[in-house]
Short mmCIF file of C-alpha atoms in Angstrom, two decimals:
data_model
loop_
_atom_site.label_atom_id
_atom_site.label_comp_id
_atom_site.label_asym_id
_atom_site.label_seq_id
_atom_site.Cartn_x
_atom_site.Cartn_y
_atom_site.Cartn_z
CA UNK A 23 -227.00 -153.71 113.93
CA UNK A 24 -224.42 -154.80 111.17
CA UNK A 25 -225.85 -156.23 107.87
CA UNK A 26 -224.47 -158.04 105.32
CA UNK A 27 -226.40 -158.04 101.92
CA UNK A 28 -226.65 -160.54 99.38
CA UNK A 29 -228.03 -159.97 95.89
CA UNK A 30 -227.31 -159.88 92.11
CA UNK A 31 -230.07 -158.30 89.99
CA UNK A 32 -232.04 -154.66 89.74
CA UNK A 33 -234.78 -156.61 91.85
CA UNK A 34 -232.56 -156.85 94.66
CA UNK A 35 -230.66 -153.12 94.34
CA UNK A 36 -234.20 -151.76 95.37
CA UNK A 37 -233.94 -153.32 98.77
CA UNK A 38 -230.55 -152.78 99.31
CA UNK A 39 -231.32 -148.87 98.47
CA UNK A 40 -233.78 -148.70 100.82
CA UNK A 41 -231.74 -150.20 103.48
CA UNK A 42 -229.26 -147.63 103.02
CA UNK A 43 -232.03 -144.74 102.73
CA UNK A 44 -233.40 -145.78 105.75
CA UNK A 45 -230.29 -145.55 107.69
CA UNK A 46 -229.23 -149.22 108.41
CA UNK A 47 -225.61 -150.24 108.70
CA UNK A 48 -225.05 -152.20 105.76
CA UNK A 49 -220.95 -153.33 106.21
CA UNK A 50 -220.73 -155.11 102.80
CA UNK A 51 -222.46 -156.55 99.97
CA UNK A 52 -222.18 -160.27 98.41
CA UNK A 53 -223.04 -160.61 94.64
CA UNK A 54 -222.10 -162.92 91.68
CA UNK A 55 -218.95 -162.65 89.80
CA UNK A 56 -218.63 -160.44 87.00
CA UNK A 57 -219.61 -162.24 83.51
CA UNK A 58 -218.92 -161.46 79.63
CA UNK A 59 -221.82 -159.95 78.14
CA UNK A 60 -222.83 -158.27 74.99
CA UNK A 61 -220.72 -158.63 71.34
CA UNK A 62 -217.85 -157.98 72.94
CA UNK A 63 -217.81 -160.43 75.83
CA UNK A 64 -216.72 -157.56 78.11
CA UNK A 65 -217.09 -158.25 81.87
CA UNK A 66 -220.23 -156.84 83.18
CA UNK A 67 -220.68 -155.97 86.91
CA UNK A 68 -223.92 -157.18 88.44
CA UNK A 69 -226.62 -154.46 89.08
CA UNK A 70 -225.92 -154.88 92.86
CA UNK A 71 -222.04 -154.67 92.68
CA UNK A 72 -222.70 -151.30 90.54
CA UNK A 73 -224.73 -149.65 93.27
CA UNK A 74 -222.41 -150.99 96.22
CA UNK A 75 -219.31 -149.70 94.18
CA UNK A 76 -221.09 -146.22 93.69
CA UNK A 77 -221.84 -146.19 97.37
CA UNK A 78 -218.45 -147.42 98.33
CA UNK A 79 -219.61 -150.66 99.99
CA UNK A 80 -216.88 -153.36 100.17
CA UNK A 81 -218.43 -156.13 97.65
CA UNK A 82 -217.14 -159.76 98.30
CA UNK A 83 -217.99 -162.04 94.62
CA UNK A 84 -217.50 -165.59 95.55
CA UNK A 85 -217.25 -168.15 92.89
CA UNK A 86 -217.96 -170.61 95.59
CA UNK A 87 -219.88 -170.23 98.86
CA UNK A 88 -218.25 -172.77 100.95
CA UNK A 89 -214.61 -171.49 99.89
CA UNK A 90 -212.63 -170.93 103.08
CA UNK A 91 -211.26 -167.45 101.96
CA UNK A 92 -214.58 -166.17 101.21
CA UNK A 93 -216.04 -167.58 104.70
CA UNK A 94 -212.82 -165.77 106.55
CA UNK A 95 -213.94 -162.70 104.77
CA UNK A 96 -217.32 -162.99 105.29
CA UNK A 97 -216.90 -163.94 109.15
CA UNK A 98 -214.54 -161.14 109.57
CA UNK A 99 -217.17 -158.53 109.05
CA UNK A 100 -218.79 -159.63 112.11
CA UNK A 101 -222.61 -159.25 110.84
CA UNK A 102 -225.29 -159.51 113.10
CA UNK A 103 -228.11 -160.22 110.23
CA UNK A 104 -227.65 -161.18 106.29
CA UNK A 105 -230.67 -159.91 104.04
CA UNK A 106 -230.89 -161.90 100.76
CA UNK A 107 -232.62 -160.89 98.13
CA UNK A 108 -232.36 -162.36 94.62
CA UNK A 109 -229.48 -164.23 95.01
CA UNK A 110 -228.66 -168.15 95.10
CA UNK A 111 -229.05 -170.89 97.46
CA UNK A 112 -226.91 -170.56 100.67
CA UNK A 113 -225.08 -173.23 102.53
CA UNK A 114 -225.72 -173.59 105.75
CA UNK A 115 -222.48 -172.54 106.69
CA UNK A 116 -223.00 -169.09 105.25
CA UNK A 117 -226.84 -168.51 106.22
CA UNK A 118 -225.98 -169.67 109.84
CA UNK A 119 -223.26 -167.49 110.30
CA UNK A 120 -224.77 -164.39 111.98
CA UNK A 121 -226.17 -164.34 115.63
CA UNK A 122 -229.54 -163.13 114.40
CA UNK A 123 -229.73 -165.24 111.31
CA UNK A 124 -230.45 -164.54 107.67
CA UNK A 125 -233.43 -163.38 106.15
CA UNK A 126 -234.71 -163.72 102.63
CA UNK A 127 -237.37 -161.87 100.68
CA UNK A 128 -239.38 -163.89 98.47
CA UNK A 129 -241.64 -162.64 95.33
CA UNK A 130 -244.82 -164.67 96.56
CA UNK A 131 -247.00 -165.12 99.07
CA UNK A 132 -245.42 -168.21 100.81
CA UNK A 133 -246.27 -170.99 101.14
CA UNK A 134 -247.38 -170.90 97.46
CA UNK A 135 -244.96 -170.31 94.57
CA UNK A 136 -241.72 -171.40 96.04
CA UNK A 137 -239.09 -171.96 93.81
CA UNK A 138 -237.04 -169.73 91.01
CA UNK A 139 -239.94 -168.08 89.14
CA UNK A 140 -242.82 -166.81 91.36
CA UNK A 141 -244.05 -163.90 89.46
CA UNK A 142 -243.88 -166.12 85.95
CA UNK A 143 -246.02 -168.88 87.52
CA UNK A 144 -248.64 -166.60 89.57
CA UNK A 145 -249.33 -164.64 86.06
CA UNK A 146 -249.37 -168.17 84.01
CA UNK A 147 -251.79 -169.78 86.16
CA UNK A 148 -253.95 -166.57 86.24
CA UNK A 149 -253.62 -165.53 90.05
CA UNK A 150 -255.45 -161.96 90.78
CA UNK A 151 -253.09 -161.44 93.37
CA UNK A 152 -249.63 -162.29 94.45
CA UNK A 153 -246.70 -160.50 97.14
CA UNK A 154 -243.49 -160.57 98.88
CA UNK A 155 -242.95 -162.57 101.96
CA UNK A 156 -239.67 -162.55 104.40
CA UNK A 157 -238.55 -165.36 106.01
CA UNK A 158 -235.52 -166.71 108.15
CA UNK A 159 -233.59 -169.18 105.83
CA UNK A 160 -233.36 -172.98 106.86
CA UNK A 161 -232.07 -176.07 104.99
CA UNK A 162 -234.68 -176.59 102.34
CA UNK A 163 -235.30 -173.86 100.08
CA UNK A 164 -238.31 -171.30 100.61
CA UNK A 165 -239.67 -172.93 103.66
CA UNK A 166 -238.24 -171.13 106.48
CA UNK A 167 -240.38 -169.39 109.36
CA UNK A 168 -242.35 -166.49 107.56
CA UNK A 169 -242.07 -163.09 109.23
CA UNK A 170 -244.10 -160.41 107.28
CA UNK A 171 -246.14 -160.60 103.98
CA UNK A 172 -247.65 -158.16 101.83
CA UNK A 173 -250.06 -158.53 98.94
CA UNK A 174 -249.89 -157.00 95.64
CA UNK A 175 -252.95 -157.05 93.00
CA UNK A 176 -252.15 -158.44 89.63
CA UNK A 177 -254.14 -156.57 86.75
CA UNK A 178 -255.92 -158.51 84.22
CA UNK A 179 -253.12 -157.39 81.53
CA UNK A 180 -250.18 -157.00 83.58
CA UNK A 181 -247.05 -158.60 82.74
CA UNK A 182 -244.29 -160.42 84.80
CA UNK A 183 -242.37 -157.35 83.92
CA UNK A 184 -245.05 -155.33 85.17
CA UNK A 185 -245.87 -157.40 88.32
CA UNK A 186 -241.94 -157.68 89.01
CA UNK A 187 -241.82 -153.78 89.29
CA UNK A 188 -244.11 -153.72 91.79
CA UNK A 189 -243.14 -156.06 93.87
CA UNK A 190 -239.59 -154.87 93.63
CA UNK A 191 -240.88 -151.56 95.52
CA UNK A 192 -242.97 -153.16 97.87
CA UNK A 193 -240.46 -155.77 98.75
CA UNK A 194 -238.06 -153.13 99.69
CA UNK A 195 -240.44 -151.67 102.27
CA UNK A 196 -240.91 -155.01 103.65
CA UNK A 197 -237.03 -155.67 103.74
CA UNK A 198 -236.99 -152.27 105.85
CA UNK A 199 -240.04 -153.34 107.95
CA UNK A 200 -238.41 -156.77 108.81
CA UNK A 201 -235.07 -155.48 109.41
CA UNK A 202 -236.31 -152.75 112.03
CA UNK A 203 -238.59 -155.59 113.47
CA UNK A 204 -235.53 -157.89 114.00
CA UNK A 205 -233.54 -154.91 115.24
CA UNK A 206 -236.07 -154.02 117.88
CA UNK A 207 -236.81 -157.68 118.44
CA UNK A 208 -240.75 -157.09 117.93
CA UNK A 209 -241.56 -159.86 115.66
CA UNK A 210 -243.02 -163.34 115.91
CA UNK A 211 -242.37 -166.05 113.26
CA UNK A 212 -244.92 -168.38 111.82
CA UNK A 213 -244.33 -171.87 110.62
CA UNK A 214 -245.33 -172.38 106.94
CA UNK A 215 -246.96 -175.56 107.52
CA UNK A 216 -249.28 -173.48 109.56
CA UNK A 217 -250.67 -170.93 106.88
CA UNK A 218 -254.13 -172.28 105.85
CA UNK A 219 -256.54 -171.26 103.34
CA UNK A 220 -259.55 -169.22 103.64
CA UNK A 221 -261.67 -172.19 105.08
CA UNK A 222 -259.30 -172.96 107.41
CA UNK A 223 -257.92 -176.04 105.69
CA UNK A 224 -254.26 -176.72 104.46
CA UNK A 225 -253.37 -175.02 101.27
CA UNK A 226 -252.95 -177.27 97.89
CA UNK A 227 -249.21 -175.78 97.46
CA UNK A 228 -248.35 -174.11 94.16
CA UNK A 229 -244.99 -174.53 92.73
CA UNK A 230 -242.69 -172.45 91.10
CA UNK A 231 -240.16 -174.36 89.03
CA UNK A 232 -237.25 -172.83 86.76
CA UNK A 233 -238.59 -171.57 83.41
CA UNK A 234 -236.77 -173.85 80.69
CA UNK A 235 -237.02 -173.16 77.02
CA UNK A 236 -239.63 -176.06 76.32
CA UNK A 237 -242.16 -173.94 79.14
CA UNK A 238 -242.08 -171.18 76.68
CA UNK A 239 -243.74 -172.79 73.91
CA UNK A 240 -247.21 -171.80 73.29
CA UNK A 241 -249.63 -174.47 72.95
CA UNK A 242 -252.37 -173.14 70.85
CA UNK A 243 -254.67 -176.06 71.64
CA UNK A 244 -255.35 -174.82 75.21
CA UNK A 245 -258.34 -171.97 75.87
CA UNK A 246 -257.68 -168.35 74.91
CA UNK A 247 -257.30 -167.23 78.81
CA UNK A 248 -254.61 -169.72 79.34
CA UNK A 249 -252.77 -169.05 76.40
CA UNK A 250 -253.15 -164.96 77.18
CA UNK A 251 -251.85 -165.65 80.38
CA UNK A 252 -249.13 -167.76 79.50
CA UNK A 253 -247.85 -165.24 77.09
CA UNK A 254 -247.83 -162.19 79.77
CA UNK A 255 -246.46 -164.59 82.50
CA UNK A 256 -242.95 -164.82 80.27
CA UNK A 257 -243.09 -161.05 79.02
CA UNK A 258 -240.69 -159.72 78.55
CA UNK A 259 -238.54 -162.34 79.55
CA UNK A 260 -237.84 -165.32 78.72
CA UNK A 261 -240.88 -164.67 76.30
CA UNK A 262 -243.23 -166.83 75.02
CA UNK A 263 -243.02 -168.49 71.63
CA UNK A 264 -244.39 -170.06 68.74
CA UNK A 265 -243.17 -170.93 64.93
CA UNK A 266 -243.78 -169.16 61.69
CA UNK A 267 -242.50 -170.76 58.47
CA UNK A 268 -240.11 -172.86 60.72
CA UNK A 269 -238.34 -170.20 62.34
CA UNK A 270 -239.18 -168.76 66.18
CA UNK A 271 -241.53 -166.41 66.94
CA UNK A 272 -241.31 -164.68 70.34
CA UNK A 273 -244.51 -163.03 71.64
CA UNK A 274 -244.30 -160.14 73.96
CA UNK A 275 -248.06 -158.47 74.05
CA UNK A 276 -250.93 -159.79 72.58
CA UNK A 277 -254.80 -159.30 72.37
CA UNK A 278 -257.53 -162.10 72.90
CA UNK A 279 -260.60 -162.67 71.02
CA UNK A 280 -263.28 -164.79 72.35
CA UNK A 281 -265.10 -166.19 69.38
CA UNK A 282 -265.55 -169.40 67.82
CA UNK A 283 -262.50 -170.00 65.41
CA UNK A 284 -262.97 -170.37 61.66
CA UNK A 285 -259.88 -172.69 61.82
CA UNK A 286 -258.00 -175.27 63.76
CA UNK A 287 -256.30 -174.27 66.80
CA UNK A 288 -252.67 -173.46 65.97
CA UNK A 289 -253.38 -172.02 62.41
CA UNK A 290 -253.44 -168.26 61.79
CA UNK A 291 -255.51 -165.80 60.26
CA UNK A 292 -254.02 -162.47 58.95
CA UNK A 293 -255.07 -159.67 56.22
CA UNK A 294 -251.58 -159.04 55.57
CA UNK A 295 -251.45 -155.58 56.92
CA UNK A 296 -252.73 -154.97 60.36
CA UNK A 297 -253.43 -158.22 61.88
CA UNK A 298 -251.82 -161.67 62.63
CA UNK A 299 -254.07 -163.89 64.92
CA UNK A 300 -253.59 -167.46 65.86
CA UNK A 301 -256.57 -169.56 66.80
CA UNK A 302 -257.13 -171.43 70.19
CA UNK A 303 -259.97 -173.70 71.44
CA UNK A 304 -262.38 -170.75 72.28
CA UNK A 305 -260.97 -168.05 70.02
CA UNK A 306 -258.05 -166.13 68.92
CA UNK A 307 -254.62 -164.78 70.26
CA UNK A 308 -253.74 -161.68 67.96
CA UNK A 309 -250.39 -160.51 68.04
CA UNK A 310 -249.19 -157.14 69.03
CA UNK A 311 -245.62 -157.06 69.73
CA UNK A 312 -243.12 -159.88 68.37
CA UNK A 313 -239.58 -161.10 67.51
CA UNK A 314 -238.84 -163.20 64.53
CA UNK A 315 -235.94 -165.23 64.74
CA UNK A 316 -233.00 -163.34 63.82
CA UNK A 317 -234.64 -159.99 63.47
CA UNK A 318 -235.25 -157.06 65.81
CA UNK A 319 -238.62 -156.51 67.95
CA UNK A 320 -241.18 -154.89 66.67
CA UNK A 321 -245.22 -154.17 66.37
CA UNK A 322 -247.27 -156.56 64.48
CA UNK A 323 -248.08 -153.67 61.54
CA UNK A 324 -244.16 -153.05 61.05
CA UNK A 325 -243.67 -156.47 60.95
CA UNK A 326 -246.63 -157.35 58.04
CA UNK A 327 -245.30 -154.53 56.01
CA UNK A 328 -241.86 -156.52 55.50
CA UNK A 329 -242.75 -159.98 55.82
CA UNK A 330 -245.07 -161.97 53.31
CA UNK A 331 -247.55 -164.40 55.15
#
């Protein structure tokens, strides 16, 4: 079965590697165009392109997915199936091209957390588990018929980065399982609107929209656990932030303290040496790893040694 793989970041590389290692016939890779990055603004290849080049796989990097030249190149590979992992939204002319369709790996248990940032929002919302789902692409984003899903626990102190890495590996295995099932015509599709909760009722769907800068601002008027989940759900990227002396202060890790605050929500307490904690409605968030605007990322003790509050 001839496969075209579509993806861009590290998350996608694990699935591509799993397909190659399992002996699947990946005939080409589609990824994002090279982009300037760093101080020198040198062109940077995507993680998927780097892997594809190392393994001598043909690479397509269309700027526009409806470009006629790209569509002709894609068609020439005569793929039976397309596998999409962490890529962009595809037009119907692309996802409908292979005879066996196009499957996508999504970083949540669909139909929950459809959207661009499923890992972040699951943690921000305090979920205890998430997972990965494979499904066939159709017109509306993340709504296609489900093929397989695998649950993954979210630890109380795990960050988006931690869960990302777990889902990346679990997802890679699920992609191979799904491709093998399609290859052997041994699968069943399940419409997402038929997925019910534990009581047999329709799910109260939770969404995972794109993360914007305003999403990342910490609201200290919320309970400690909500603020804590917000911080770890945005760590290490793009990172939750607050303001200190008029400057942006990113927070990568923190601990929580449930106790009646001595100051109003949003105000901080510090000994100037070892701790800096902000009050919430029902306790404190003690900062651990931070980055002040224009400075490097450091631990709180090192920060306090060099910054007078």
